[in-house]
Short mmCIF file of C-alpha atoms in Angstrom, two decimals:
data_model
loop_
_atom_site.label_atom_id
_atom_site.label_comp_id
_atom_site.label_asym_id
_atom_site.label_seq_id
_atom_site.Cartn_x
_atom_site.Cartn_y
_atom_site.Cartn_z
CA MET A 168 0.00 0.00 0.00
CA SER A 169 1.37 3.42 -0.92
CA GLU A 170 2.76 5.74 1.72
CA ALA A 171 0.24 8.40 0.72
CA MET A 172 -2.64 5.97 1.31
CA LEU A 173 -1.14 4.83 4.61
CA SER A 174 -0.79 8.42 5.77
CA LYS A 175 -4.43 9.20 5.04
CA VAL A 176 -5.67 6.07 6.79
CA ARG A 177 -3.47 6.64 9.84
CA LYS A 178 -4.84 10.16 10.23
CA LEU A 179 -8.41 8.91 10.00
CA LEU A 180 -7.66 6.22 12.57
CA ALA A 181 -6.14 8.73 14.99
CA GLN A 182 -9.17 10.99 14.67
CA ALA A 183 -11.61 8.11 15.17
CA GLU A 184 -9.80 6.91 18.30
CA ASP A 185 -9.58 10.36 19.90
CA PRO A 186 -11.50 10.24 23.22
CA ALA A 187 -12.89 13.70 22.45
CA CYS A 188 -14.41 12.44 19.21
CA THR A 189 -18.19 12.01 19.25
CA PRO A 190 -19.74 8.71 18.00
CA ALA A 191 -21.05 10.51 14.90
CA GLU A 192 -17.63 11.96 14.11
CA ALA A 193 -15.93 8.60 14.68
CA ALA A 194 -18.42 6.94 12.31
CA THR A 195 -17.59 9.51 9.63
CA PHE A 196 -13.84 8.95 9.98
CA MET A 197 -14.38 5.19 9.97
CA ALA A 198 -16.49 5.27 6.82
CA LYS A 199 -13.86 7.29 4.96
CA ALA A 200 -11.05 4.95 6.03
CA THR A 201 -13.08 1.93 4.91
CA GLU A 202 -13.73 3.59 1.57
CA LEU A 203 -10.00 4.15 1.02
CA ILE A 204 -9.17 0.52 1.83
CA ALA A 205 -11.85 -0.76 -0.54
CA ARG A 206 -10.82 1.61 -3.33
CA TYR A 207 -7.24 0.39 -2.99
CA GLY A 208 -8.40 -3.22 -3.43
CA VAL A 209 -10.30 -2.44 -6.64
CA ASP A 210 -7.45 -0.34 -8.04
CA ARG A 211 -4.97 -3.18 -7.47
CA ALA A 212 -7.35 -5.67 -9.07
CA LEU A 213 -7.70 -3.58 -12.23
CA LEU A 214 -3.95 -3.03 -12.41
CA ALA A 215 -3.29 -6.76 -12.06
CA ALA A 216 -5.78 -7.51 -14.83
CA ARG A 217 -3.41 -5.66 -17.17
CA ASP A 218 -0.19 -6.94 -15.59
CA PRO A 219 -0.70 -10.12 -13.48
CA ALA A 220 2.88 -10.03 -12.19
CA VAL A 221 2.18 -6.98 -10.00
CA ASP A 222 -0.32 -8.81 -7.79
CA PRO A 223 0.10 -12.61 -7.78
CA VAL A 224 -2.05 -15.17 -5.99
CA GLY A 225 -0.35 -16.35 -2.82
CA ASP A 226 -0.88 -17.65 0.68
CA ARG A 227 0.29 -17.07 4.23
CA THR A 228 -0.46 -18.40 7.69
CA VAL A 229 -1.71 -16.58 10.76
CA GLU A 230 -1.57 -18.16 14.21
CA VAL A 231 -4.66 -17.62 16.35
CA VAL A 232 -4.14 -18.42 20.03
CA ALA A 233 -6.27 -18.88 23.14
CA PRO A 234 -8.29 -17.51 24.77
CA TYR A 235 -11.29 -17.42 22.43
CA ALA A 236 -9.22 -18.83 19.57
CA ARG A 237 -12.24 -20.12 17.65
CA ASP A 238 -13.92 -16.73 17.94
CA LYS A 239 -10.81 -14.89 16.76
CA ALA A 240 -10.61 -17.32 13.84
CA GLY A 241 -14.22 -16.43 13.04
CA LEU A 242 -13.32 -12.75 13.01
CA LEU A 243 -10.45 -13.43 10.62
CA ALA A 244 -12.79 -15.33 8.28
CA ALA A 245 -15.28 -12.45 8.50
CA VAL A 246 -12.58 -10.06 7.30
CA ALA A 247 -11.09 -12.38 4.67
CA ASP A 248 -14.25 -13.36 2.79
CA PRO A 249 -15.45 -9.86 1.77
CA LEU A 250 -11.89 -9.03 0.65
CA ARG A 251 -11.89 -12.03 -1.74
CA CYS A 252 -9.57 -14.18 0.37
CA ARG A 253 -10.20 -17.66 1.71
CA CYS A 254 -8.94 -19.23 4.92
CA VAL A 255 -8.54 -22.81 6.08
CA ARG A 256 -8.54 -23.47 9.81
CA ARG A 257 -6.11 -26.03 11.21
CA ARG A 258 -5.90 -27.05 14.85
CA HIS A 259 -2.62 -26.05 16.51
CA GLY A 260 -2.20 -26.66 20.24
CA ASN A 261 -4.82 -24.66 22.13
CA GLY A 262 -5.49 -22.50 19.10
CA PHE A 263 -5.45 -22.61 15.33
CA VAL A 264 -3.29 -21.86 12.34
CA MET A 265 -5.30 -20.05 9.70
CA HIS A 266 -4.01 -20.69 6.18
CA LEU A 267 -4.96 -17.65 4.09
CA PHE A 268 -5.20 -17.65 0.29
CA GLY A 269 -5.61 -14.58 -1.88
CA PHE A 270 -3.96 -12.03 -4.10
CA ALA A 271 -1.02 -10.25 -2.48
CA SER A 272 -2.80 -6.90 -2.11
CA ASP A 273 -5.87 -8.53 -0.59
CA LEU A 274 -3.84 -10.62 1.86
CA GLU A 275 -2.14 -7.41 2.95
CA ARG A 276 -5.50 -5.76 3.59
CA VAL A 277 -6.82 -8.76 5.53
CA GLU A 278 -3.86 -9.05 7.88
CA LEU A 279 -3.69 -5.35 8.62
CA LEU A 280 -7.41 -5.01 9.25
CA PHE A 281 -7.52 -8.15 11.37
CA THR A 282 -4.69 -6.93 13.59
CA SER A 283 -6.49 -3.66 14.19
CA LEU A 284 -9.86 -5.29 14.80
CA LEU A 285 -8.41 -7.63 17.41
CA VAL A 286 -7.23 -4.62 19.38
CA GLN A 287 -10.55 -2.84 18.95
CA ALA A 288 -12.45 -5.97 20.00
CA ALA A 289 -10.31 -6.25 23.13
CA HIS A 290 -11.10 -2.66 24.03
CA GLY A 291 -14.79 -3.21 23.35
CA LEU A 292 -14.96 -6.36 25.46
CA ALA A 293 -13.17 -4.65 28.31
CA GLY A 294 -15.86 -2.00 28.39
CA ALA A 295 -18.82 -4.37 27.96
CA ALA A 296 -20.54 -5.24 31.23
CA VAL A 297 -21.52 -8.90 31.55
CA PRO A 298 -25.16 -9.07 32.74
CA VAL A 299 -25.72 -10.41 36.22
CA GLY A 300 -26.17 -14.16 36.19
CA GLU A 301 -24.66 -14.71 32.73
CA HIS A 302 -21.49 -16.72 32.22
CA PRO A 303 -18.72 -14.32 31.14
CA ALA A 304 -17.26 -16.67 28.50
CA ALA A 305 -20.67 -17.26 26.88
CA PHE A 306 -21.33 -13.51 26.79
CA ARG A 307 -17.93 -12.77 25.26
CA ARG A 308 -18.28 -15.43 22.57
CA THR A 309 -21.61 -14.06 21.41
CA TRP A 310 -20.21 -10.52 21.66
CA LEU A 311 -17.41 -11.50 19.30
CA ALA A 312 -19.89 -13.22 16.96
CA GLY A 313 -21.95 -10.04 16.73
CA PHE A 314 -18.83 -7.95 16.20
CA ALA A 315 -17.60 -10.22 13.39
CA GLN A 316 -20.96 -10.35 11.62
CA VAL A 317 -21.29 -6.58 11.42
CA ILE A 318 -17.66 -6.17 10.32
CA ALA A 319 -18.27 -8.60 7.44
CA GLU A 320 -21.42 -6.73 6.38
CA ARG A 321 -19.62 -3.39 6.42
CA LEU A 322 -16.69 -4.69 4.42
CA ARG A 323 -18.98 -6.22 1.78
CA ALA A 324 -20.81 -2.92 1.44
CA ALA A 325 -17.54 -0.99 1.11
CA GLU A 326 -16.18 -3.39 -1.50
CA ALA A 327 -19.40 -3.21 -3.52
CA GLY A 328 -19.37 0.58 -3.35
CA ALA A 329 -15.76 0.79 -4.53
CA ALA A 330 -16.49 -1.54 -7.45
CA ALA A 331 -19.53 0.49 -8.47
CA GLU A 332 -17.57 3.74 -8.35
CA ALA A 333 -14.63 2.40 -10.38
CA GLY A 334 -16.36 3.36 -13.62
CA VAL A 335 -14.97 0.32 -15.45
CA PRO A 336 -17.61 -1.92 -17.07
CA SER A 337 -15.49 -5.04 -16.66
CA VAL A 338 -14.72 -4.59 -12.95
CA ALA A 339 -17.29 -7.18 -11.84
CA LEU A 340 -15.77 -9.76 -14.17
CA VAL A 341 -12.25 -8.93 -12.97
CA LEU A 342 -13.20 -9.35 -9.32
CA ALA A 343 -15.15 -12.56 -9.99
CA ASP A 344 -12.16 -14.01 -11.83
CA ARG A 345 -9.90 -13.17 -8.90
CA SER A 346 -12.25 -14.95 -6.50
CA ASP A 347 -12.34 -18.00 -8.78
CA ARG A 348 -8.56 -18.13 -9.02
CA VAL A 349 -8.20 -17.98 -5.25
CA GLN A 350 -10.77 -20.75 -4.81
CA ARG A 351 -8.89 -22.93 -7.31
CA ARG A 352 -5.67 -22.43 -5.35
CA VAL A 353 -7.45 -23.54 -2.17
CA ALA A 354 -8.83 -26.64 -3.91
CA GLU A 355 -5.40 -27.53 -5.26
CA THR A 356 -3.85 -27.27 -1.79
CA TYR A 357 -6.71 -28.90 0.11
CA PRO A 358 -8.51 -31.28 -2.28
CA ARG A 359 -10.45 -32.92 0.56
CA LEU A 360 -11.41 -29.82 2.46
CA ARG A 361 -14.54 -30.07 4.60
CA THR A 362 -16.79 -27.26 5.80
CA ALA A 363 -16.95 -26.91 9.57
CA PRO A 364 -20.44 -27.27 11.13
CA ARG A 365 -22.18 -24.09 12.20
CA ARG A 366 -21.59 -23.19 15.85
CA ARG A 367 -24.42 -22.83 18.35
CA LEU A 368 -23.68 -20.11 20.88
CA ALA A 369 -25.57 -19.36 24.08
CA GLY A 370 -25.07 -15.90 25.49
CA GLY A 371 -26.50 -12.41 25.45
CA GLY A 372 -23.59 -10.44 24.03
CA PHE A 373 -24.48 -10.46 20.33
CA GLY A 374 -26.24 -7.10 20.26
CA SER A 375 -23.50 -5.36 22.22
CA GLY A 376 -20.83 -6.85 19.97
CA ALA A 377 -22.75 -5.86 16.84
CA ALA A 378 -22.97 -2.27 18.09
CA ALA A 379 -19.20 -2.27 18.66
CA GLY A 380 -18.71 -3.64 15.16
CA ARG A 381 -20.65 -0.70 13.74
CA ARG A 382 -18.36 1.69 15.63
CA ALA A 383 -15.12 -0.13 14.78
CA ASP A 384 -12.55 1.61 12.63
CA LEU A 385 -11.70 -0.42 9.54
CA GLY A 386 -8.79 1.69 8.40
CA ASP A 387 -5.92 0.79 10.70
CA THR A 388 -3.20 -0.15 8.27
CA GLY A 389 -0.46 1.20 10.49
CA LEU A 390 0.00 -2.09 12.32
CA THR A 391 1.92 -4.98 10.82
CA GLY A 392 2.45 -8.65 11.44
CA SER A 393 0.14 -11.25 12.92
CA GLY A 394 -1.73 -9.80 15.87
CA ALA A 395 -3.77 -12.89 16.53
CA SER A 396 -2.14 -13.53 19.88
CA ARG A 397 -2.86 -10.06 21.19
CA GLY A 398 -5.56 -8.29 23.03
CA ILE A 399 -8.47 -10.46 24.17
CA ALA A 400 -8.05 -11.71 27.70
CA GLY A 401 -10.02 -14.43 29.35
#
């Protein structure tokens, strides 16, 4: 990602995280940062359509550790899917190794956003009061599920908006082809891949987590590396 883009996103992030910032102002900063991230993804896709060497299909692994490893893995999947990446979950000790597949620019976006969202989720959970009589772990798992669901919805909307604004008739075909190529790479690597059964969660934190997901800043590209071991305490 270009330094100019990084600079813009970092400024938006700093404004959104300012304690003096009102919820409405934070939402405005967040929306702009999300728009920039999505526009970058479409721009890279169109550039790669002309010169595939600039943005090859690849893969990388991200370690997701306890506590709440399965829920963190769900958040990573919620970020990856709207950004046209796929992830395969493999058990590793008390946590998981998530094998990510995607184009280089999209993998970059996924890792950077995921790192930021882990930190934001940790802050949100720390400030969320567990109702009297409810098991804290059950509440936190449903909180994280609500957070992840809203994040995925927001990212899909941002990606669709960026594609619509690109002004290139073939953009939908370009993006669909990229998704197909990523899926073929997954199938080549894991020919016997199975879909995990849907989880059943009991807890009252979904609504609170969803609200935090709507407030979350999706533009933190200033952090690097795998942040999956950070932030969310038991």
